[in-house]
PDB file of C-alpha atoms in Angstrom:
ATOM      1  CA  MET A  19      19.565  11.432  14.207  1.00 35.00           C
ATOM      2  CA  THR A  20      16.607   9.850  13.195  1.00 37.00           C
ATOM      3  CA  ASN A  21      16.303   6.070  12.562  1.00 36.00           C
ATOM      4  CA  ILE A  22      14.320   5.554   9.534  1.00 36.00           C
ATOM      5  CA  CYS A  23      13.058   1.665   8.364  1.00 36.00           C
ATOM      6  CA  LEU A  24      11.359   0.034   5.531  1.00 38.00           C
ATOM      7  CA  LEU A  25       7.799  -1.210   6.369  1.00 39.00           C
ATOM      8  CA  LEU A  26       5.473  -3.324   3.995  1.00 41.00           C
ATOM      9  CA  THR A  27       1.931  -3.482   5.255  1.00 44.00           C
ATOM     10  CA  TYR A  28      -1.221  -5.157   3.744  1.00 44.00           C
ATOM     11  CA  PRO A  29      -4.370  -3.416   4.956  1.00 47.00           C
ATOM     12  CA  LYS A  30      -5.553  -4.162   8.402  1.00 43.00           C
ATOM     13  CA  THR A  31      -8.811  -5.395   7.025  1.00 40.00           C
ATOM     14  CA  LEU A  32      -6.835  -8.206   4.929  1.00 40.00           C
ATOM     15  CA  LEU A  33      -4.983  -9.387   8.697  1.00 38.00           C
ATOM     16  CA  MET A  34      -7.657  -9.077  10.989  1.00 35.00           C
ATOM     17  CA  ARG A  35     -11.231  -8.553  10.526  1.00 33.00           C
ATOM     18  CA  SER A  36     -12.057  -6.500  13.434  1.00 34.00           C
ATOM     19  CA  GLY A  37     -11.398  -6.500  17.064  1.00 38.00           C
ATOM     20  CA  SER A  38      -8.179  -8.858  18.016  1.00 39.00           C
ATOM     21  CA  LYS A  39      -6.664 -12.123  16.792  1.00 41.00           C
ATOM     22  CA  ASN A  40      -5.100 -14.292  19.460  1.00 40.00           C
ATOM     23  CA  GLY A  41      -5.061 -11.024  21.659  1.00 42.00           C
ATOM     24  CA  ILE A  42      -3.075  -8.901  18.747  1.00 39.00           C
ATOM     25  CA  THR A  43      -4.357  -5.459  18.955  1.00 46.00           C
ATOM     26  CA  ASP A  44      -5.250  -3.395  16.077  1.00 45.00           C
ATOM     27  CA  GLU A  45      -1.836  -1.193  17.101  1.00 44.00           C
ATOM     28  CA  SER A  46       0.129  -4.069  16.870  1.00 45.00           C
ATOM     29  CA  TYR A  47      -0.776  -5.688  13.517  1.00 45.00           C
ATOM     30  CA  THR A  48       2.077  -3.630  11.430  1.00 45.00           C
ATOM     31  CA  ALA A  49       4.629  -5.339  14.080  1.00 43.00           C
ATOM     32  CA  ILE A  50       2.795  -8.773  13.696  1.00 42.00           C
ATOM     33  CA  TRP A  51       2.900  -8.251   9.905  1.00 44.00           C
ATOM     34  CA  LEU A  52       7.132  -7.779   9.877  1.00 42.00           C
ATOM     35  CA  CYS A  53       7.366 -11.142  12.166  1.00 42.00           C
ATOM     36  CA  SER A  54       4.867 -13.409  10.671  1.00 41.00           C
ATOM     37  CA  LEU A  55       6.082 -12.687   7.110  1.00 40.00           C
ATOM     38  CA  GLY A  56       2.397 -13.775   6.103  1.00 39.00           C
ATOM     39  CA  VAL A  57      -1.133 -13.940   6.720  1.00 39.00           C
ATOM     40  CA  GLY A  58      -2.469 -15.949   9.772  1.00 45.00           C
ATOM     41  CA  GLY A  59      -1.366 -18.873  12.085  1.00 48.00           C
ATOM     42  CA  TYR A  60       0.598 -16.865  14.483  1.00 45.00           C
ATOM     43  CA  ASN A  61       2.610 -18.819  17.050  1.00 51.00           C
ATOM     44  CA  ARG A  62       2.900 -17.949  20.774  1.00 54.00           C
ATOM     45  CA  HIS A  63       7.194 -17.764  20.083  1.00 59.00           C
ATOM     46  CA  GLN A  64       6.198 -15.723  17.202  1.00 61.00           C
ATOM     47  CA  TYR A  65       3.535 -13.150  19.401  1.00 58.00           C
ATOM     48  CA  GLN A  66       5.936 -12.894  21.712  1.00 61.00           C
ATOM     49  CA  LYS A  67       8.695 -11.614  19.893  1.00 65.00           C
ATOM     50  CA  CYS A  68       5.954  -9.253  17.815  1.00 66.00           C
ATOM     51  CA  LEU A  69       5.538  -7.509  21.429  1.00 65.00           C
ATOM     52  CA  LEU A  70       9.088  -6.976  21.861  1.00 66.00           C
ATOM     53  CA  ARG A  71       9.669  -5.582  18.242  1.00 66.00           C
ATOM     54  CA  GLU A  72       6.502  -3.463  18.179  1.00 67.00           C
ATOM     55  CA  LYS A  73       7.969  -2.005  21.557  1.00 70.00           C
ATOM     56  CA  ILE A  74      11.073  -1.281  19.543  1.00 70.00           C
ATOM     57  CA  LEU A  75       9.528  -0.370  16.493  1.00 65.00           C
ATOM     58  CA  ASN A  76       7.439   2.190  17.997  1.00 68.00           C
ATOM     59  CA  LYS A  77      10.708   4.194  18.861  1.00 74.00           C
ATOM     60  CA  LEU A  78      11.397   4.464  14.767  1.00 80.00           C
ATOM     61  CA  ASP A  79      10.231   6.573  12.210  1.00 86.00           C
ATOM     62  CA  PHE A  80       9.174   4.139   9.001  1.00 86.00           C
ATOM     63  CA  VAL A  81       9.135   4.803   5.482  1.00 91.00           C
ATOM     64  CA  ASP A  82       6.991   2.527   3.795  1.00 92.00           C
ATOM     65  CA  ALA A  83       8.615   1.425   0.524  1.00 93.00           C
ATOM     66  CA  HIS A  84       5.647  -0.012  -1.642  1.00 93.00           C
ATOM     67  CA  ILE A  85       2.004   0.414  -1.157  1.00 94.00           C
ATOM     68  CA  HIS A  86      -1.159   0.299  -3.234  1.00 94.00           C
ATOM     69  CA  PHE A  87      -4.261   2.757  -3.093  1.00 96.00           C
ATOM     70  CA  TRP A  88      -7.295   1.690  -5.119  1.00 94.00           C
ATOM     71  CA  ASP A  89     -10.886   3.290  -5.949  1.00 95.00           C
ATOM     72  CA  PHE A  90     -13.377   1.341  -7.898  1.00 93.00           C
ATOM     73  CA  GLN A  91     -15.527   3.948  -8.164  1.00 94.00           C
ATOM     74  CA  HIS A  92     -13.192   6.333 -10.216  1.00 96.00           C
ATOM     75  CA  PRO A  93     -14.134   6.931 -13.536  1.00 95.00           C
ATOM     76  CA  ASP A  94     -10.819   6.583 -15.053  1.00 96.00           C
ATOM     77  CA  LEU A  95      -8.850   3.992 -12.874  1.00 95.00           C
ATOM     78  CA  ARG A  96      -9.311   0.280 -13.687  1.00 92.00           C
ATOM     79  CA  TYR A  97      -7.747  -2.722 -11.504  1.00 90.00           C
ATOM     80  CA  GLU A  98      -7.650  -5.818 -13.766  1.00 88.00           C
ATOM     81  CA  GLN A  99      -5.630  -7.878 -11.465  1.00 86.00           C
ATOM     82  CA  TYR A 100      -9.150  -7.736  -9.643  1.00 84.00           C
ATOM     83  CA  GLU A 101     -11.004  -9.174 -12.732  1.00 84.00           C
ATOM     84  CA  GLY A 102      -9.067 -12.263 -13.428  1.00 80.00           C
ATOM     85  CA  ASP A 103      -7.987 -15.775 -11.542  1.00 81.00           C
ATOM     86  CA  PHE A 104      -5.106 -14.152 -10.598  1.00 80.00           C
ATOM     87  CA  VAL A 105      -3.400 -15.444  -7.517  1.00 83.00           C
ATOM     88  CA  HIS A 106      -1.048 -13.541  -5.543  1.00 80.00           C
ATOM     89  CA  PRO A 107       1.910 -15.161  -4.360  1.00 82.00           C
ATOM     90  CA  GLN A 108       2.137 -14.353  -1.021  1.00 81.00           C
ATOM     91  CA  LEU A 109      -2.341 -13.675   0.251  1.00 79.00           C
ATOM     92  CA  GLY A 110      -3.427 -16.243  -2.255  1.00 83.00           C
ATOM     93  CA  GLU A 111      -6.673 -16.858  -2.782  1.00 80.00           C
ATOM     94  CA  ARG A 112      -7.192 -14.076   0.115  1.00 82.00           C
ATOM     95  CA  PHE A 113      -6.326 -11.210  -2.430  1.00 81.00           C
ATOM     96  CA  MET A 114      -9.825 -11.118  -4.339  1.00 84.00           C
ATOM     97  CA  GLU A 115     -10.911  -9.823  -0.535  1.00 85.00           C
ATOM     98  CA  LEU A 116      -9.175  -6.749  -1.475  1.00 82.00           C
ATOM     99  CA  ALA A 117     -11.708  -5.933  -4.281  1.00 83.00           C
ATOM    100  CA  GLU A 118     -14.722  -6.145  -1.798  1.00 85.00           C
ATOM    101  CA  SER A 119     -13.661  -2.498  -0.952  1.00 90.00           C
ATOM    102  CA  ASN A 120     -11.757   0.775  -1.977  1.00 93.00           C
ATOM    103  CA  TYR A 121      -8.532   1.322   0.200  1.00 94.00           C
ATOM    104  CA  LEU A 122      -7.698   5.164  -0.253  1.00 96.00           C
ATOM    105  CA  VAL A 123      -5.103   7.358   1.373  1.00 97.00           C
ATOM    106  CA  ASP A 124      -7.331   8.324   4.509  1.00 97.00           C
ATOM    107  CA  ASP A 125      -7.623   4.314   5.383  1.00 94.00           C
ATOM    108  CA  TYR A 126      -3.730   3.955   5.168  1.00 95.00           C
ATOM    109  CA  ILE A 127      -3.226   7.201   7.407  1.00 95.00           C
ATOM    110  CA  ALA A 128      -6.061   5.937   9.961  1.00 93.00           C
ATOM    111  CA  GLU A 129      -4.343   2.272   9.981  1.00 90.00           C
ATOM    112  CA  THR A 130      -0.741   3.325  10.554  1.00 88.00           C
ATOM    113  CA  ARG A 131      -1.487   6.251  12.798  1.00 86.00           C
ATOM    114  CA  ASN A 132       0.296   4.661  15.650  1.00 80.00           C
ATOM    115  CA  SER A 133       3.146   3.290  13.355  1.00 80.00           C
ATOM    116  CA  ASN A 134       5.252   6.459  13.293  1.00 85.00           C
ATOM    117  CA  VAL A 135       5.103   5.721   9.477  1.00 90.00           C
ATOM    118  CA  VAL A 136       6.459   9.180   7.899  1.00 93.00           C
ATOM    119  CA  LYS A 137       6.551   8.396   4.549  1.00 95.00           C
ATOM    120  CA  ALA A 138       5.118   6.468   1.875  1.00 96.00           C
ATOM    121  CA  VAL A 139       5.737   5.295  -1.473  1.00 97.00           C
ATOM    122  CA  HIS A 140       2.762   4.578  -3.507  1.00 97.00           C
ATOM    123  CA  VAL A 141       3.613   2.184  -6.545  1.00 96.00           C
ATOM    124  CA  GLN A 142       1.195   1.620  -9.422  1.00 95.00           C
ATOM    125  CA  ALA A 143      -1.840   0.259  -8.740  1.00 94.00           C
ATOM    126  CA  ALA A 144      -4.379   0.685 -11.849  1.00 94.00           C
ATOM    127  CA  ILE A 145      -3.807  -1.961 -13.956  1.00 91.00           C
ATOM    128  CA  GLY A 146      -5.370  -1.684 -17.575  1.00 91.00           C
ATOM    129  CA  ILE A 147      -6.501   1.696 -17.656  1.00 93.00           C
ATOM    130  CA  GLU A 148      -6.234   3.887 -20.985  1.00 92.00           C
ATOM    131  CA  ASP A 149      -4.248   6.872 -19.526  1.00 97.00           C
ATOM    132  CA  PRO A 150      -1.686   5.782 -16.683  1.00 97.00           C
ATOM    133  CA  VAL A 151      -1.166   9.453 -15.868  1.00 98.00           C
ATOM    134  CA  LYS A 152      -4.803   9.529 -14.603  1.00 98.00           C
ATOM    135  CA  GLU A 153      -3.515   7.518 -11.600  1.00 98.00           C
ATOM    136  CA  THR A 154      -0.769   9.786 -10.660  1.00 98.00           C
ATOM    137  CA  GLU A 155      -3.060  12.803 -10.577  1.00 98.00           C
ATOM    138  CA  TRP A 156      -5.395  10.901  -8.262  1.00 98.00           C
ATOM    139  CA  LEU A 157      -2.336  10.353  -5.985  1.00 98.00           C
ATOM    140  CA  GLN A 158      -1.050  13.846  -5.969  1.00 98.00           C
ATOM    141  CA  GLN A 159      -4.611  15.066  -5.133  1.00 98.00           C
ATOM    142  CA  ALA A 160      -4.296  13.103  -2.458  1.00 98.00           C
ATOM    143  CA  ALA A 161      -1.132  13.916  -1.411  1.00 98.00           C
ATOM    144  CA  GLU A 162      -1.494  17.453  -1.720  1.00 98.00           C
ATOM    145  CA  ARG A 163      -4.814  16.742   0.934  1.00 98.00           C
ATOM    146  CA  THR A 164      -3.271  14.419   3.318  1.00 98.00           C
ATOM    147  CA  GLY A 165       0.354  14.606   2.842  1.00 98.00           C
ATOM    148  CA  PHE A 166       0.273  11.054   1.464  1.00 98.00           C
ATOM    149  CA  PRO A 167       2.121   9.587  -0.750  1.00 98.00           C
ATOM    150  CA  GLN A 168       5.267  11.568  -0.772  1.00 98.00           C
ATOM    151  CA  GLY A 169       6.850   9.061  -3.872  1.00 97.00           C
ATOM    152  CA  ILE A 170       4.802   7.856  -6.384  1.00 98.00           C
ATOM    153  CA  ILE A 171       5.944   5.086  -8.913  1.00 97.00           C
ATOM    154  CA  ALA A 172       3.735   5.162 -11.830  1.00 97.00           C
ATOM    155  CA  HIS A 173       3.134   3.255 -14.779  1.00 97.00           C
ATOM    156  CA  ALA A 174       4.588   3.624 -18.545  1.00 96.00           C
ATOM    157  CA  SER A 175       5.145   0.990 -20.930  1.00 95.00           C
ATOM    158  CA  LEU A 176       8.755   1.821 -22.240  1.00 95.00           C
ATOM    159  CA  LYS A 177       7.991   0.025 -25.668  1.00 95.00           C
ATOM    160  CA  ASP A 178       5.079   2.451 -26.417  1.00 95.00           C
ATOM    161  CA  PRO A 179       6.121   4.974 -29.310  1.00 96.00           C
ATOM    162  CA  ASP A 180       4.711   7.614 -26.978  1.00 95.00           C
ATOM    163  CA  VAL A 181       6.587   6.880 -23.908  1.00 96.00           C
ATOM    164  CA  ALA A 182       8.378  10.050 -23.592  1.00 97.00           C
ATOM    165  CA  GLU A 183       5.075  12.514 -23.647  1.00 98.00           C
ATOM    166  CA  VAL A 184       3.882  10.225 -21.071  1.00 97.00           C
ATOM    167  CA  LEU A 185       6.630  10.571 -19.048  1.00 97.00           C
ATOM    168  CA  GLU A 186       6.651  14.014 -19.633  1.00 97.00           C
ATOM    169  CA  ARG A 187       2.946  13.930 -18.085  1.00 98.00           C
ATOM    170  CA  HIS A 188       3.867  12.127 -15.153  1.00 98.00           C
ATOM    171  CA  CYS A 189       6.949  14.049 -14.450  1.00 97.00           C
ATOM    172  CA  GLU A 190       4.285  17.218 -14.216  1.00 98.00           C
ATOM    173  CA  TYR A 191       3.414  15.939 -10.795  1.00 98.00           C
ATOM    174  CA  PRO A 192       5.611  16.940  -8.119  1.00 98.00           C
ATOM    175  CA  ASN A 193       5.281  13.562  -5.830  1.00 98.00           C
ATOM    176  CA  MET A 194       6.208  11.189  -8.929  1.00 97.00           C
ATOM    177  CA  ARG A 195       9.400   9.329  -8.388  1.00 96.00           C
ATOM    178  CA  GLY A 196       9.898   6.828 -10.827  1.00 95.00           C
ATOM    179  CA  VAL A 197       8.312   4.151 -13.541  1.00 96.00           C
ATOM    180  CA  ARG A 198       7.078   0.594 -13.307  1.00 91.00           C
ATOM    181  CA  ASP A 199       6.556  -0.635 -16.758  1.00 87.00           C
TER     182      ASP A 199
END
């Protein structure tokens, strides 16, 4: 029987700039995130617990239930959250560092290759775009090329009088699983 756990990750580049921090390797950053429940400030006790959890976690398959990809060069996608003074509740001011580069499905696959992530669900990240189905289309193309993400939570404004048509268009893509309003 396969054990499935839920996993929440942020890009490794935000958690660690390069190499290792306090002896924490690239392979263990996901376990570190689970243990620390935040960015930075690892103490020895947390580190030891993380190493133990990493050994356990490496034996389990994971479903990452909430990921975001972004491509600032995509002509149809926009990310309003990076255009203002938004402060992320967990990442704080460091959130804006994410806008320094794209984070694509290939980056995610490379970062989680040693973490037994077997499936992932992308939750809408493009905010302020004219046609929210463009993000679903982009994600489905990535899924067909790489196998990730297996689930797409798309955007649809449930107050929009044309919401039925938007939902129908989203549902043309086989990995579409739900909406975020």
